[in-house]
Amino acid sequence: MDYYQIRLQQNWMPKSKREPVAQSAVDLIKLAKVTVDEFFEIPMTTRDEMVQDLADGLESIFQEYTYFVASCGSRQSYLPLLPPLTRCNQDSRFAKLWKKATPCAPGADMKLLGMGAGGPTPVAAGGTPAGETHHPRPSTSRGTQRLYIRINTLHYLYSHIHSLDKSLTFFSRGGNPAHPGPSPNLHHHQKLRPNRRLTPAAHFDLIRASIQAAILHVSEVAAYRLIFLDSAHSYHSLYVGGVAGSRIRPSLRILKRNLNMLLTVLTDRAQPVAVKEVMRASFEMFLMVLLAGGTERVFVRTDYEMVMDDFRNMKRVFCASGEGMAAVLADEVVDRAAEVVEGVIGLMNLPTERLIEDFTIAACESGVAGGIAEWQRLSMPPTTGRWSRSDPNTVLRVLCHRNDDTANNFLKRAFQLPKRK
């Protein structure tokens, strides 16, 4: 079987439960080992040059295969479109009575966000979605599981390329060209030449760097698919209609199940990067609920403590000292990733007047305002998606979700934002 047949027959199913990698990678490494084995059966006088030619040819094939494995889209394809900005409006007494008489079904804005077409999951008493037990099944799709196999495959390729590199280096230095030996088995020839110095492996530096980048890319795509596609339904009702009645516990139960599935499928060496990317995706989802959750989410200052408590519970899922991710992510890694989210949540605890002041200062510093007191000269700050406490668009979104008259009047005068329907 040649290399191109190997690629054509790949379906990203694991070779076996004991070896959860793509069959194509196993076949490719087997083909490479046979090639190296046969190469060293040939007597030659210019071995170093020929070894380098062989290494370059193998590296080219490994590079093409790595691109093939990493061709799985990007995280951007799973990020939802953001709904238009609106301002909260303090309802009149008549409007409040009308809403009580004709309540809206939550979830319309989450459909706009691309978080599933089936609408929100109904929530039963006690915060558990209707029809869901306290031990929900993982929501990891087959497509996401196939991405996990790609990650395992890249790690498998990396480890075996390192072994091939050692073999090539061993045979390209100081060997006897007239007696190449029956096989380039490293351990066998180290026994034959115990005093021989082994130089560092250096034939495949470029492909090793490419594989590391591919591992990070596929892990990121898998994480964003898991959170923004497979698990989107678990965030449908989060904070809809008020924070107190729709906390994050049901979403975290599903997240834990999905993480357990991930740890079951991925090999040990593949787990740290993959779990870190799931953490990043989960934190971004949480921020999007707060900053781009649509017209059915409004917040007041007193919600701050509950929201921060929910986020700390999410952090504990990933912390080594927390709930099951021990030895995968260190606490300091989680803490660093959480700093941005905690900074944004901190904005929710500020008085509205302070938020307006912070926004105008940030807008002036970023060049989207003509002066702090000149609301008519403010322009809409661009949405970069890089949420942070100092980003004017982030602060503006906190104001858009702040349910009080001061924020409503500011947004009306500065940007003529429409009221929520």
Short mmCIF file of C-alpha atoms in Angstrom, two decimals:
data_model
loop_
_atom_site.label_atom_id
_atom_site.label_comp_id
_atom_site.label_asym_id
_atom_site.label_seq_id
_atom_site.Cartn_x
_atom_site.Cartn_y
_atom_site.Cartn_z
CA MET A 1 0.00 0.00 0.00
CA ASP A 2 1.44 3.44 -0.91
CA TYR A 3 1.03 6.76 0.90
CA TYR A 4 -1.84 8.05 -1.27
CA GLN A 5 -3.87 4.88 -0.78
CA ILE A 6 -3.36 5.30 2.96
CA ARG A 7 -4.90 8.77 2.80
CA LEU A 8 -7.82 7.81 0.59
CA GLN A 9 -8.93 5.04 2.92
CA GLN A 10 -8.93 7.19 6.09
CA ASN A 11 -12.28 7.61 7.90
CA TRP A 12 -10.99 8.83 11.32
CA MET A 13 -12.21 5.82 13.21
CA PRO A 14 -9.83 4.50 15.87
CA LYS A 15 -7.67 1.51 14.97
CA SER A 16 -8.76 -0.15 18.22
CA LYS A 17 -9.76 0.72 21.78
CA ARG A 18 -6.22 0.02 22.90
CA GLU A 19 -4.76 2.15 20.09
CA PRO A 20 -7.18 5.06 19.48
CA VAL A 21 -5.37 6.50 16.46
CA ALA A 22 -6.12 6.56 12.74
CA GLN A 23 -5.18 3.44 10.81
CA SER A 24 -3.58 5.66 8.16
CA ALA A 25 -0.96 6.88 10.66
CA VAL A 26 -0.12 3.33 11.70
CA ASP A 27 0.29 2.32 8.05
CA LEU A 28 2.35 5.41 7.26
CA ILE A 29 4.80 4.82 10.12
CA LYS A 30 5.05 1.15 9.16
CA LEU A 31 5.84 2.20 5.58
CA ALA A 32 8.49 4.67 6.81
CA LYS A 33 10.15 2.05 9.02
CA VAL A 34 10.27 -0.47 6.18
CA THR A 35 11.81 2.19 3.92
CA VAL A 36 14.49 3.04 6.48
CA ASP A 37 15.09 -0.65 7.14
CA GLU A 38 15.63 -1.39 3.45
CA PHE A 39 17.79 1.73 3.01
CA PHE A 40 20.33 0.49 5.52
CA GLU A 41 20.49 -2.89 3.83
CA ILE A 42 22.24 -1.15 0.90
CA PRO A 43 26.06 -0.78 1.17
CA MET A 44 27.13 2.79 0.38
CA THR A 45 30.15 5.02 0.76
CA THR A 46 28.44 8.42 1.02
CA ARG A 47 26.01 7.50 3.73
CA ASP A 48 25.62 10.92 5.42
CA GLU A 49 24.43 12.62 2.23
CA MET A 50 22.10 9.77 1.36
CA VAL A 51 20.66 9.67 4.86
CA GLN A 52 19.85 13.36 4.62
CA ASP A 53 18.14 12.82 1.27
CA LEU A 54 16.08 10.02 2.81
CA ALA A 55 15.20 12.20 5.80
CA ASP A 56 14.13 15.07 3.53
CA GLY A 57 11.88 12.76 1.52
CA LEU A 58 10.26 11.30 4.63
CA GLU A 59 9.80 14.75 6.15
CA SER A 60 8.01 15.94 3.01
CA ILE A 61 5.55 13.04 3.27
CA PHE A 62 5.05 13.58 7.02
CA GLN A 63 4.47 17.29 6.36
CA GLU A 64 1.78 16.58 3.77
CA TYR A 65 0.10 14.05 6.07
CA THR A 66 0.14 16.55 8.95
CA TYR A 67 -1.63 19.12 6.79
CA PHE A 68 -4.15 16.43 5.85
CA VAL A 69 -4.88 15.61 9.51
CA ALA A 70 -5.11 19.29 10.49
CA SER A 71 -7.54 20.15 7.67
CA CYS A 72 -10.65 20.26 9.82
CA GLY A 73 -11.87 23.85 9.62
CA SER A 74 -11.36 26.55 12.23
CA ARG A 75 -12.92 27.65 15.50
CA GLN A 76 -14.48 30.63 13.72
CA SER A 77 -16.94 28.34 11.95
CA TYR A 78 -18.48 27.45 15.34
CA LEU A 79 -18.66 30.95 16.81
CA PRO A 80 -22.21 32.35 16.51
CA LEU A 81 -23.23 35.63 14.94
CA LEU A 82 -23.74 38.33 17.53
CA PRO A 83 -27.22 39.85 17.88
CA PRO A 84 -27.60 43.62 17.36
CA LEU A 85 -27.04 45.83 20.39
CA THR A 86 -30.14 47.17 22.13
CA ARG A 87 -30.84 49.02 25.34
CA CYS A 88 -32.81 47.77 28.29
CA ASN A 89 -35.91 49.80 28.97
CA GLN A 90 -37.68 50.16 32.28
CA ASP A 91 -41.15 48.84 31.46
CA SER A 92 -44.22 50.88 32.25
CA ARG A 93 -46.76 49.36 34.63
CA PHE A 94 -49.02 48.53 31.67
CA ALA A 95 -46.15 46.81 29.81
CA LYS A 96 -45.28 44.70 32.84
CA LEU A 97 -48.90 43.56 33.16
CA TRP A 98 -49.02 42.77 29.44
CA LYS A 99 -45.84 40.65 29.62
CA LYS A 100 -47.26 38.72 32.55
CA ALA A 101 -50.40 38.03 30.55
CA THR A 102 -48.50 37.00 27.38
CA PRO A 103 -45.09 35.65 28.42
CA CYS A 104 -42.55 35.11 25.66
CA ALA A 105 -40.90 31.75 25.17
CA PRO A 106 -37.19 32.17 25.95
CA GLY A 107 -34.57 31.20 23.42
CA ALA A 108 -35.29 33.28 20.32
CA ASP A 109 -32.06 35.23 20.65
CA MET A 110 -30.09 32.06 21.25
CA LYS A 111 -31.32 30.83 17.86
CA LEU A 112 -29.92 34.03 16.37
CA LEU A 113 -26.67 33.29 18.18
CA GLY A 114 -26.54 29.94 16.41
CA MET A 115 -26.89 27.97 19.63
CA GLY A 116 -29.25 25.38 18.23
CA ALA A 117 -32.44 25.45 16.27
CA GLY A 118 -34.60 23.66 18.78
CA GLY A 119 -34.97 26.49 21.26
CA PRO A 120 -34.12 26.32 24.95
CA THR A 121 -34.46 23.28 27.10
CA PRO A 122 -37.37 23.73 29.52
CA VAL A 123 -36.22 24.04 33.10
CA ALA A 124 -37.94 22.11 35.80
CA ALA A 125 -38.10 23.04 39.45
CA GLY A 126 -34.71 22.95 41.12
CA GLY A 127 -32.80 24.13 38.04
CA THR A 128 -32.67 20.78 36.20
CA PRO A 129 -33.89 20.88 32.59
CA ALA A 130 -37.06 18.91 32.06
CA GLY A 131 -36.35 15.35 30.98
CA GLU A 132 -32.75 15.56 32.22
CA THR A 133 -31.54 13.49 35.14
CA HIS A 134 -28.86 14.49 37.58
CA HIS A 135 -26.51 12.27 35.52
CA PRO A 136 -27.01 13.57 31.96
CA ARG A 137 -25.42 11.81 29.03
CA PRO A 138 -22.44 13.51 27.40
CA SER A 139 -23.37 15.59 24.37
CA THR A 140 -20.14 14.92 22.46
CA SER A 141 -21.04 14.32 18.81
CA ARG A 142 -19.41 11.73 16.57
CA GLY A 143 -17.82 14.56 14.60
CA THR A 144 -16.10 15.85 17.72
CA GLN A 145 -14.96 12.34 18.68
CA ARG A 146 -13.37 12.00 15.24
CA LEU A 147 -11.45 15.20 15.93
CA TYR A 148 -10.17 13.55 19.11
CA ILE A 149 -8.85 10.70 16.95
CA ARG A 150 -7.03 13.27 14.80
CA ILE A 151 -5.39 14.67 17.95
CA ASN A 152 -4.29 11.20 19.08
CA THR A 153 -3.00 10.54 15.56
CA LEU A 154 -0.82 13.65 15.59
CA HIS A 155 0.69 12.67 18.94
CA TYR A 156 1.31 9.14 17.63
CA LEU A 157 3.04 10.57 14.56
CA TYR A 158 5.17 12.90 16.71
CA SER A 159 6.44 10.14 18.97
CA HIS A 160 7.32 7.77 16.12
CA ILE A 161 9.03 10.49 14.08
CA HIS A 162 11.23 11.15 17.09
CA SER A 163 12.16 7.45 17.16
CA LEU A 164 12.93 7.44 13.42
CA ASP A 165 15.08 10.54 13.87
CA LYS A 166 17.17 8.79 16.49
CA SER A 167 17.69 5.81 14.22
CA LEU A 168 18.74 7.95 11.25
CA THR A 169 21.11 9.98 13.39
CA PHE A 170 22.67 6.85 14.84
CA PHE A 171 23.38 5.38 11.42
CA SER A 172 24.52 8.60 9.76
CA ARG A 173 27.42 9.14 12.19
CA GLY A 174 30.47 6.99 12.61
CA GLY A 175 29.07 3.77 11.15
CA ASN A 176 31.05 1.36 9.02
CA PRO A 177 29.75 1.84 5.43
CA ALA A 178 31.02 -1.54 4.33
CA HIS A 179 29.00 -3.31 6.99
CA PRO A 180 25.74 -1.42 7.45
CA GLY A 181 24.18 -4.18 9.46
CA PRO A 182 20.98 -6.12 8.86
CA SER A 183 18.58 -3.56 10.33
CA PRO A 184 18.54 0.02 11.61
CA ASN A 185 17.16 -1.09 14.94
CA LEU A 186 18.63 1.38 17.38
CA HIS A 187 18.80 -0.82 20.47
CA HIS A 188 20.31 -3.73 18.54
CA HIS A 189 23.18 -1.65 17.17
CA GLN A 190 23.82 0.14 20.45
CA LYS A 191 24.57 -3.34 21.87
CA LEU A 192 26.96 -4.00 18.98
CA ARG A 193 28.72 -0.63 19.47
CA PRO A 194 28.32 0.24 23.14
CA ASN A 195 31.06 2.92 23.15
CA ARG A 196 29.61 4.86 20.24
CA ARG A 197 28.43 8.39 20.99
CA LEU A 198 24.86 9.14 19.88
CA THR A 199 24.44 12.65 18.45
CA PRO A 200 21.18 14.54 19.09
CA ALA A 201 18.33 13.78 16.71
CA ALA A 202 17.94 16.68 14.29
CA HIS A 203 16.62 15.42 10.95
CA PHE A 204 12.94 16.26 11.51
CA ASP A 205 12.96 19.58 13.38
CA LEU A 206 10.60 21.28 10.92
CA ILE A 207 7.98 18.56 10.93
CA ARG A 208 8.06 18.31 14.72
CA ALA A 209 7.24 22.02 14.93
CA SER A 210 4.47 21.58 12.33
CA ILE A 211 2.92 18.70 14.27
CA GLN A 212 2.93 20.72 17.50
CA ALA A 213 1.12 23.56 15.71
CA ALA A 214 -1.35 21.07 14.20
CA ILE A 215 -2.07 19.55 17.63
CA LEU A 216 -2.92 22.99 18.98
CA HIS A 217 -5.12 23.80 15.97
CA VAL A 218 -7.13 20.57 15.99
CA SER A 219 -7.51 20.74 19.80
CA GLU A 220 -8.91 24.27 19.45
CA VAL A 221 -11.37 23.27 16.71
CA ALA A 222 -12.52 20.25 18.73
CA ALA A 223 -13.04 22.37 21.84
CA TYR A 224 -15.09 25.05 20.11
CA ARG A 225 -17.17 22.43 18.32
CA LEU A 226 -17.82 20.70 21.65
CA ILE A 227 -18.89 23.87 23.47
CA PHE A 228 -20.53 25.99 20.76
CA LEU A 229 -22.20 23.20 18.77
CA ASP A 230 -22.54 19.99 20.78
CA SER A 231 -23.21 21.69 24.14
CA ALA A 232 -24.93 24.89 23.01
CA HIS A 233 -28.33 23.66 24.19
CA SER A 234 -27.07 23.54 27.78
CA TYR A 235 -26.63 27.34 27.74
CA HIS A 236 -30.03 28.19 26.19
CA SER A 237 -31.73 29.04 29.48
CA LEU A 238 -28.70 30.36 31.39
CA TYR A 239 -29.73 33.70 32.98
CA VAL A 240 -32.83 34.01 30.78
CA GLY A 241 -35.52 35.81 32.77
CA GLY A 242 -33.15 36.60 35.63
CA VAL A 243 -29.99 35.21 37.20
CA ALA A 244 -31.45 33.76 40.39
CA GLY A 245 -33.81 31.34 38.65
CA SER A 246 -31.45 30.03 35.96
CA ARG A 247 -28.02 29.30 37.37
CA ILE A 248 -25.18 27.39 35.71
CA ARG A 249 -25.35 24.03 37.53
CA PRO A 250 -27.14 22.08 34.72
CA SER A 251 -24.57 23.33 32.17
CA LEU A 252 -21.68 22.23 34.38
CA ARG A 253 -23.10 18.73 34.76
CA ILE A 254 -23.04 18.31 30.98
CA LEU A 255 -19.56 19.87 30.77
CA LYS A 256 -18.20 17.34 33.28
CA ARG A 257 -19.71 14.44 31.34
CA ASN A 258 -18.17 15.72 28.13
CA LEU A 259 -14.78 16.13 29.79
CA ASN A 260 -14.94 12.57 31.08
CA MET A 261 -15.67 11.41 27.53
CA LEU A 262 -12.67 13.43 26.28
CA LEU A 263 -10.36 11.87 28.87
CA THR A 264 -11.62 8.41 27.90
CA VAL A 265 -10.90 8.87 24.18
CA LEU A 266 -7.69 10.91 24.24
CA THR A 267 -4.32 9.42 25.13
CA ASP A 268 -2.59 10.74 28.26
CA ARG A 269 -0.13 12.93 26.38
CA ALA A 270 -2.95 14.49 24.31
CA GLN A 271 -5.12 15.48 27.28
CA PRO A 272 -3.48 18.67 28.70
CA VAL A 273 -3.68 20.74 25.49
CA ALA A 274 -7.18 19.48 24.66
CA VAL A 275 -8.58 20.19 28.14
CA LYS A 276 -6.98 23.65 28.13
CA GLU A 277 -8.72 24.45 24.84
CA VAL A 278 -12.07 23.22 26.21
CA MET A 279 -11.52 25.54 29.18
CA ARG A 280 -10.85 28.50 26.85
CA ALA A 281 -13.96 27.72 24.80
CA SER A 282 -16.10 27.35 27.95
CA PHE A 283 -14.89 30.68 29.32
CA GLU A 284 -15.64 32.37 25.98
CA MET A 285 -19.14 30.87 25.94
CA PHE A 286 -19.73 32.23 29.44
CA LEU A 287 -18.64 35.71 28.33
CA MET A 288 -20.89 35.58 25.27
CA VAL A 289 -23.87 34.78 27.47
CA LEU A 290 -23.08 37.89 29.51
CA LEU A 291 -22.15 40.22 26.65
CA ALA A 292 -24.05 38.93 23.61
CA GLY A 293 -26.92 36.94 25.07
CA GLY A 294 -29.68 38.79 23.24
CA THR A 295 -32.72 40.66 24.44
CA GLU A 296 -33.88 38.10 27.00
CA ARG A 297 -30.96 38.64 29.37
CA VAL A 298 -30.81 41.69 31.59
CA PHE A 299 -28.64 42.25 34.65
CA VAL A 300 -28.57 44.48 37.69
CA ARG A 301 -25.67 45.17 40.06
CA THR A 302 -26.96 42.73 42.65
CA ASP A 303 -26.52 39.87 40.13
CA TYR A 304 -22.74 40.25 40.36
CA GLU A 305 -22.17 37.85 43.27
CA MET A 306 -24.29 35.06 41.76
CA VAL A 307 -22.62 35.38 38.35
CA MET A 308 -19.15 35.37 39.92
CA ASP A 309 -20.09 32.35 42.02
CA ASP A 310 -21.24 30.50 38.88
CA PHE A 311 -17.99 31.28 37.11
CA ARG A 312 -15.92 30.09 40.06
CA ASN A 313 -17.83 26.82 39.93
CA MET A 314 -16.92 26.55 36.24
CA LYS A 315 -13.27 27.17 37.12
CA ARG A 316 -13.32 24.35 39.66
CA VAL A 317 -14.25 21.88 36.92
CA PHE A 318 -10.83 22.50 35.35
CA CYS A 319 -8.66 23.08 38.43
CA ALA A 320 -6.35 20.28 39.60
CA SER A 321 -7.63 20.92 43.13
CA GLY A 322 -11.21 20.92 41.88
CA GLU A 323 -13.53 18.28 40.45
CA GLY A 324 -11.79 15.58 38.48
CA MET A 325 -9.22 17.30 36.23
CA ALA A 326 -6.34 16.61 38.66
CA ALA A 327 -2.91 16.30 37.00
CA VAL A 328 -4.30 17.62 33.70
CA LEU A 329 -4.28 21.40 34.29
CA ALA A 330 -2.43 23.20 37.05
CA ASP A 331 -4.40 25.72 39.10
CA GLU A 332 -2.18 28.60 37.96
CA VAL A 333 -2.99 27.80 34.29
CA VAL A 334 -6.72 28.02 35.05
CA ASP A 335 -6.27 31.19 37.11
CA ARG A 336 -4.41 32.96 34.29
CA ALA A 337 -7.08 32.04 31.76
CA ALA A 338 -9.82 33.20 34.15
CA GLU A 339 -8.39 36.67 34.75
CA VAL A 340 -10.08 38.22 31.70
CA VAL A 341 -13.47 36.70 32.55
CA GLU A 342 -13.27 37.81 36.18
CA GLY A 343 -12.35 41.31 35.02
CA VAL A 344 -15.42 41.49 32.78
CA ILE A 345 -17.68 40.13 35.53
CA GLY A 346 -16.20 42.80 37.80
CA LEU A 347 -17.72 45.45 35.50
CA MET A 348 -21.16 44.16 36.50
CA ASN A 349 -20.50 45.32 40.07
CA LEU A 350 -19.76 48.93 39.11
CA PRO A 351 -22.35 51.73 39.37
CA THR A 352 -23.80 52.71 36.01
CA GLU A 353 -22.23 56.17 36.23
CA ARG A 354 -18.80 54.58 36.66
CA LEU A 355 -19.42 52.28 33.68
CA ILE A 356 -20.30 55.27 31.51
CA GLU A 357 -17.16 57.06 32.66
CA ASP A 358 -14.98 54.00 32.01
CA PHE A 359 -16.55 53.57 28.58
CA THR A 360 -15.98 57.15 27.46
CA ILE A 361 -12.37 57.11 28.70
CA ALA A 362 -11.69 53.80 26.91
CA ALA A 363 -13.42 55.12 23.78
CA CYS A 364 -11.27 58.26 23.80
CA GLU A 365 -8.07 56.26 24.33
CA SER A 366 -8.96 53.97 21.42
CA GLY A 367 -9.82 56.90 19.15
CA VAL A 368 -13.58 56.39 18.80
CA ALA A 369 -14.65 59.49 20.73
CA GLY A 370 -14.05 63.21 20.42
CA GLY A 371 -14.29 63.99 24.13
CA ILE A 372 -15.45 62.57 27.40
CA ALA A 373 -18.46 64.85 27.80
CA GLU A 374 -19.39 64.99 24.13
CA TRP A 375 -21.82 62.09 23.74
CA GLN A 376 -22.86 63.28 20.31
CA ARG A 377 -19.28 62.72 19.08
CA LEU A 378 -19.04 59.12 20.28
CA SER A 379 -18.90 56.49 17.58
CA MET A 380 -19.71 52.82 17.99
CA PRO A 381 -16.56 50.95 19.03
CA PRO A 382 -15.72 47.99 16.80
CA THR A 383 -16.48 44.46 17.97
CA THR A 384 -13.15 42.65 18.04
CA GLY A 385 -14.29 39.60 20.01
CA ARG A 386 -11.34 40.10 22.35
CA TRP A 387 -13.42 40.81 25.42
CA SER A 388 -11.68 42.57 28.30
CA ARG A 389 -12.37 45.04 31.07
CA SER A 390 -10.52 47.80 29.16
CA ASP A 391 -12.15 47.15 25.77
CA PRO A 392 -14.74 49.87 25.01
CA ASN A 393 -17.01 47.45 23.14
CA THR A 394 -17.04 45.12 26.17
CA VAL A 395 -17.97 47.96 28.53
CA LEU A 396 -20.67 49.12 26.09
CA ARG A 397 -22.19 45.62 26.09
CA VAL A 398 -22.32 45.59 29.88
CA LEU A 399 -24.22 48.88 29.67
CA CYS A 400 -26.57 47.42 27.06
CA HIS A 401 -27.49 44.65 29.51
CA ARG A 402 -27.74 46.97 32.54
CA ASN A 403 -31.40 47.31 33.46
CA ASP A 404 -31.67 50.89 34.76
CA ASP A 405 -32.71 54.34 33.52
CA THR A 406 -29.23 55.86 33.55
CA ALA A 407 -27.81 53.26 31.16
CA ASN A 408 -30.95 53.44 29.00
CA ASN A 409 -30.73 57.24 28.64
CA PHE A 410 -27.01 57.19 27.90
CA LEU A 411 -27.35 54.58 25.15
CA LYS A 412 -30.30 56.46 23.66
CA ARG A 413 -28.52 59.81 23.56
CA ALA A 414 -25.07 58.53 22.53
CA PHE A 415 -25.96 55.86 19.95
CA GLN A 416 -29.74 55.98 19.39
CA LEU A 417 -29.86 52.24 20.17
CA PRO A 418 -33.35 50.75 19.85
CA LYS A 419 -35.32 49.51 22.83
CA ARG A 420 -35.69 45.82 23.37
CA LYS A 421 -38.92 44.38 22.05
#
